[in-house]
Structure formats: C-alpha cells, structure tokens
Short mmCIF file of C-alpha atoms in Angstrom, two decimals:
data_model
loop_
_atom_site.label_atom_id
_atom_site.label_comp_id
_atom_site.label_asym_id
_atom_site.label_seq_id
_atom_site.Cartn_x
_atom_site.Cartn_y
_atom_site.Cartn_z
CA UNK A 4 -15.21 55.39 -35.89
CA UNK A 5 -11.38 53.98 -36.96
CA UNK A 6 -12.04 50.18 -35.15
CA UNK A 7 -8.46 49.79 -36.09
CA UNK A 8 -7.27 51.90 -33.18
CA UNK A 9 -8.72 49.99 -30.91
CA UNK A 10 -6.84 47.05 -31.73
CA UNK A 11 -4.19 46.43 -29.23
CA UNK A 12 -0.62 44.89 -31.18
CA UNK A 13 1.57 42.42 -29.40
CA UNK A 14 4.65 40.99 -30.42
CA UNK A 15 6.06 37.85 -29.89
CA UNK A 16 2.74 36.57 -28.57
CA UNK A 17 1.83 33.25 -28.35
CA UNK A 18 5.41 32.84 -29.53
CA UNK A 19 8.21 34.68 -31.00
CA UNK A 20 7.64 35.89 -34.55
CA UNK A 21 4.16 35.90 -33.92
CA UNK A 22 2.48 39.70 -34.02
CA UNK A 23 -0.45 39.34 -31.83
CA UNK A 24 -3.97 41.40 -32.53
CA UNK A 25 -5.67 41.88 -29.17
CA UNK A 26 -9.14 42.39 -29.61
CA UNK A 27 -9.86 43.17 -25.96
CA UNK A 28 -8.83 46.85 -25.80
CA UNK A 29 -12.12 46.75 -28.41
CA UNK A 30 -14.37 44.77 -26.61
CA UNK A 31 -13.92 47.03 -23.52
CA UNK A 32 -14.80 50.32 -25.62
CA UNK A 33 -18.58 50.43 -25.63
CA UNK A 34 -18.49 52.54 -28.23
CA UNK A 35 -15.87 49.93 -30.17
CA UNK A 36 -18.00 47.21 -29.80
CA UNK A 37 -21.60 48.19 -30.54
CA UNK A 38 -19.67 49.57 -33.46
CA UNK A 39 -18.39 46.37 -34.46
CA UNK A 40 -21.60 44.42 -34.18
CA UNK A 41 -23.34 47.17 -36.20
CA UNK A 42 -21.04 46.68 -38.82
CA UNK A 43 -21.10 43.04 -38.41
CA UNK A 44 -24.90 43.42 -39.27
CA UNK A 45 -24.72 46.03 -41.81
CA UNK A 46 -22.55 43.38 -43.99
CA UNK A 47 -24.35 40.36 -43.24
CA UNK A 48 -27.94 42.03 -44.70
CA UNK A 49 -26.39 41.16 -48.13
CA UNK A 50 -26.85 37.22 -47.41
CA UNK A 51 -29.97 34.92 -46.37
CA UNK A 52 -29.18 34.13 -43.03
CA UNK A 53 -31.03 30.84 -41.24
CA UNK A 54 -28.62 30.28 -38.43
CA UNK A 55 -25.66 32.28 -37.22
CA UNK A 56 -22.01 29.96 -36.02
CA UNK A 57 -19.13 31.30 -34.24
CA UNK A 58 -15.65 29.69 -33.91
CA UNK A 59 -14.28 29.22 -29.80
CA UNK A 60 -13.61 31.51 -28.91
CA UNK A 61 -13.57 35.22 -29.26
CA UNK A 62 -15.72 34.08 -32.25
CA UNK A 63 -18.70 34.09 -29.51
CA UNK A 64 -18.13 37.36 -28.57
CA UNK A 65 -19.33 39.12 -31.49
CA UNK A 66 -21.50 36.54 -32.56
CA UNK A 67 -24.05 35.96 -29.97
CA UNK A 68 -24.37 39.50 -29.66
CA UNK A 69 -25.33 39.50 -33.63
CA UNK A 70 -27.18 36.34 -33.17
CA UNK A 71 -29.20 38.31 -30.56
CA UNK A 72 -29.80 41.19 -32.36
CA UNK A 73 -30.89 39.28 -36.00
CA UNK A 74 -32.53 36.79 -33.88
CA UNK A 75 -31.22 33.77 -35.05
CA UNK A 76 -30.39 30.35 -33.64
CA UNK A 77 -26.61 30.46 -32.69
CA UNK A 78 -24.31 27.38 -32.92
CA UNK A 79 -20.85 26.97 -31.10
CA UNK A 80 -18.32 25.84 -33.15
CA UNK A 81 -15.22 24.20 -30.47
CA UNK A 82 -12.35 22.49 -29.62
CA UNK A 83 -12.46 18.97 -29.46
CA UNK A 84 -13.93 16.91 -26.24
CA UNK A 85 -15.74 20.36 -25.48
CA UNK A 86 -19.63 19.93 -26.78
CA UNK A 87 -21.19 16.86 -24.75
CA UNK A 88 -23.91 15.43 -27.66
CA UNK A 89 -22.87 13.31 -31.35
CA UNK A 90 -20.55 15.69 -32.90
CA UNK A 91 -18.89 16.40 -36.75
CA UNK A 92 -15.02 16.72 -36.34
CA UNK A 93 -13.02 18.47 -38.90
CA UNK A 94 -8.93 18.00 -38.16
CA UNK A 95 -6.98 21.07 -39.17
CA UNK A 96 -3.26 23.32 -39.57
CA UNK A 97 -3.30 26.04 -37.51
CA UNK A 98 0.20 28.54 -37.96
CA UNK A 99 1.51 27.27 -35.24
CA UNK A 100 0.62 23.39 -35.23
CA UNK A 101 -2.69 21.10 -35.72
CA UNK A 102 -6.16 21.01 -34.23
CA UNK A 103 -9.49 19.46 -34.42
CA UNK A 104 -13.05 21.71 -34.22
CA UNK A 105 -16.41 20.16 -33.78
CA UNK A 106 -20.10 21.06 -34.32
CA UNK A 107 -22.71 19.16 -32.31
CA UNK A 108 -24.58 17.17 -35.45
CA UNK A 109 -28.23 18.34 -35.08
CA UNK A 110 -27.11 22.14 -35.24
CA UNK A 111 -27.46 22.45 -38.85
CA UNK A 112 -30.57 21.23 -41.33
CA UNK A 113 -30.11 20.40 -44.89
CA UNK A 114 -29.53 23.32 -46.87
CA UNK A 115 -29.90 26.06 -44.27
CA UNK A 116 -27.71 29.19 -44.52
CA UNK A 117 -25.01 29.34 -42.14
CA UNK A 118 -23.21 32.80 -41.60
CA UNK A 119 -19.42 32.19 -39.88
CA UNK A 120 -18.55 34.89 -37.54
CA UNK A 121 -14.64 34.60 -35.77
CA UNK A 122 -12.48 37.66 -34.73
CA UNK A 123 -9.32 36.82 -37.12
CA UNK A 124 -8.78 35.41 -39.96
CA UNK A 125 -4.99 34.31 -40.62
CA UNK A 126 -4.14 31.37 -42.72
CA UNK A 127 -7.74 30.50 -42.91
CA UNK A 128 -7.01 26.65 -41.80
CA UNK A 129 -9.76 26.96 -38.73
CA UNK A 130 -12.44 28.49 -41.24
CA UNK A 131 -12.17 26.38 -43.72
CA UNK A 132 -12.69 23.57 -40.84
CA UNK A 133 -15.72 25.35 -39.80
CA UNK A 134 -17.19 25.33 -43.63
CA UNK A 135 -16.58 21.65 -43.62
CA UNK A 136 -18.51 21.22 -40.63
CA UNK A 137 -21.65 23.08 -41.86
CA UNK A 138 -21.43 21.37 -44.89
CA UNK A 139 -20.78 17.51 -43.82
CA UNK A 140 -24.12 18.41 -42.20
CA UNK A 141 -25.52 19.65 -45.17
CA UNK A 142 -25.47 23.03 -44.83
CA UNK A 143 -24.29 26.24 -46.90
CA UNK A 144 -22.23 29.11 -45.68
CA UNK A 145 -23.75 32.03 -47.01
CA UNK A 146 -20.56 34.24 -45.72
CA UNK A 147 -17.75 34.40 -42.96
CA UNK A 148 -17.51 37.87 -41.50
CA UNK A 149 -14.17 38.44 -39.32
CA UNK A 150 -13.75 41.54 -37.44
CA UNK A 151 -10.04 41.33 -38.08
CA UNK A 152 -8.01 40.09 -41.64
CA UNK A 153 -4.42 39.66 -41.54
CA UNK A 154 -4.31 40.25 -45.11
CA UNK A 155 -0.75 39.24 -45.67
CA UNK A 156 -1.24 35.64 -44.93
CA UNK A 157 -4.00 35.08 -47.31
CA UNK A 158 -7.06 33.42 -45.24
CA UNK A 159 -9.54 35.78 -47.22
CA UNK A 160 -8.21 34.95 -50.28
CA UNK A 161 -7.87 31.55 -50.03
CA UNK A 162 -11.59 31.19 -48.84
CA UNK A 163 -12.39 33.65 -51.47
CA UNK A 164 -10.65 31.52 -54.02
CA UNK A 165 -12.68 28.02 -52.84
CA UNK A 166 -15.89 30.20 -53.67
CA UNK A 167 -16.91 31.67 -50.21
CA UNK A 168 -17.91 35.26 -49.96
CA UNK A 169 -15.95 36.66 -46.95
CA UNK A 170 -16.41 40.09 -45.03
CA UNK A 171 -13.45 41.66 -43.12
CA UNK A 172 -14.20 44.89 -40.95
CA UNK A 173 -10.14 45.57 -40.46
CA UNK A 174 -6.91 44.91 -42.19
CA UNK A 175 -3.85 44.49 -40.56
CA UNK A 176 -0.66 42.61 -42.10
CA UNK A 177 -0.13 39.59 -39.99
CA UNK A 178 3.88 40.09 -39.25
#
C-alpha cells in the first residue's frame, strides 16, 4: 500500500507559505492506518525498546497503538502546564515561533531505551526537545520513527547528524 496517497496536502495552513500534511485522511483509512502501525513496528524491531514516547499530539495516535501492540509502557511527551506531576522542560524553535515540551520526571529510568514516535518531522526543533527530555532523565533514544519526513527542511538529517538513528515511513518536500 502507497501511505503517501493518503496524505491529504494543504496550503497555506497554519499560515501562508506553509504546505500543510494532513494526516487524517490516513487515520480514517483502516486499511492506512493498521498499515502504518505495522510499518511503525516492522522498523522499530531493529532497536531494544524499554519504553515507547510520543510527542502531543498526533504523536499519540500512532504511538499508543504501537505501544499497545509491543506492549510497552507509553509516556506523553506535551505542551507546557499540560502533565499535573514534577516535570523536565525543554524550551524550543518551532518554524513558526518558540515552545516549551515537558515529560513528567519519573517516566524514564536510567539508561532505559526510549523509542520517539511523532507524525512529522520538519525542522526537527520539537524532536530534538524530546531527546533532551529522555536524556536529562537519563535515558537513551534508541530511534525516532515519524510517519511523515519533510525531507527538504532537514529534521532527519540534522538528528541523523547529532548521532540518532531516525526512521521515516514517507517523504514529502516540506514547501
């Protein structure tokens, strides 16, 4: 199955320059999806896995439903003032302006494994946030694994370059 044509393309979306990659005509698709979280497990058997994390939000999507099926312990990774325990914050660029993500601080144990699940990777400013967070709590991400790469902006790379191994299920430039 292409996943790529079920990847809905919207211009000008949050704001004007901005090509938008709607993962919801995908999500709908039965088909799509379990196809997406097969793949999503396929690529992860490469790495030892102890707990699974997923960036707010469409991260969750695809990641609890992995998390499920691997059955391993799945931590939310989210905006700030959103998780109600002690929390890690990471501050952050985003394309389009600055942000802060959190992690509450017992999710992760020294040296555990931590595969990063998210639906896009663009610049790469919000995963490399959610690396820091794993490994301020001493932690090691095994892998990210995006369903979507907007390979023209160089997230992947970038990570790949600061020695993280990175998965991407679909390509798409980014303008």
């Amino acid at each position: 199955m292409n996943l790529k044509e079920h990847i809905r393309s919207i211009k000008d979306y949050p704001k004007k320059g901005i090509l938008f990659r709607d993962i919801t005509t995908l999500i709908k698709n039965e088909k799509a999806f379990s196809e997406t979280i097969d793949q999503i497990i396929e690529r992860s058997k490469k790495y030892k896995i102890d707990k699974i994390a997923a960036i707010e939000s469409r991260g969750f999507v695809f990641a609890s439903a992995v998390s499920y099926l691997l059955k391993k312990p799945f931590i939310l990774l989210r905006k700030k003032n959103k998780l109600p325990a002690d929390v890690h914050s990471v501050d952050f660029e985003l394309e389009y302006g600055t942000a802060t993500i959190e992690m509450h601080k017992d999710s992760v144990e020294k040296d555990e494994n931590i595969l990063i699940i998210d639906d896009l990777i663009a610049t790469g400013g919000t995963a490399e946030a959610a690396a820091k967070l794993v490994e301020i709590s001493g932690g090691k991400v095994c892998c990210f694994i995006f369903v979507i790469n907007l390979f023209d902006l160089k997230g992947s790379d970038n990570l790949i370059n600061n020695g993280y191994k990175v998965e991407n299920l679909i390509n798409f430039p980014g303008h």
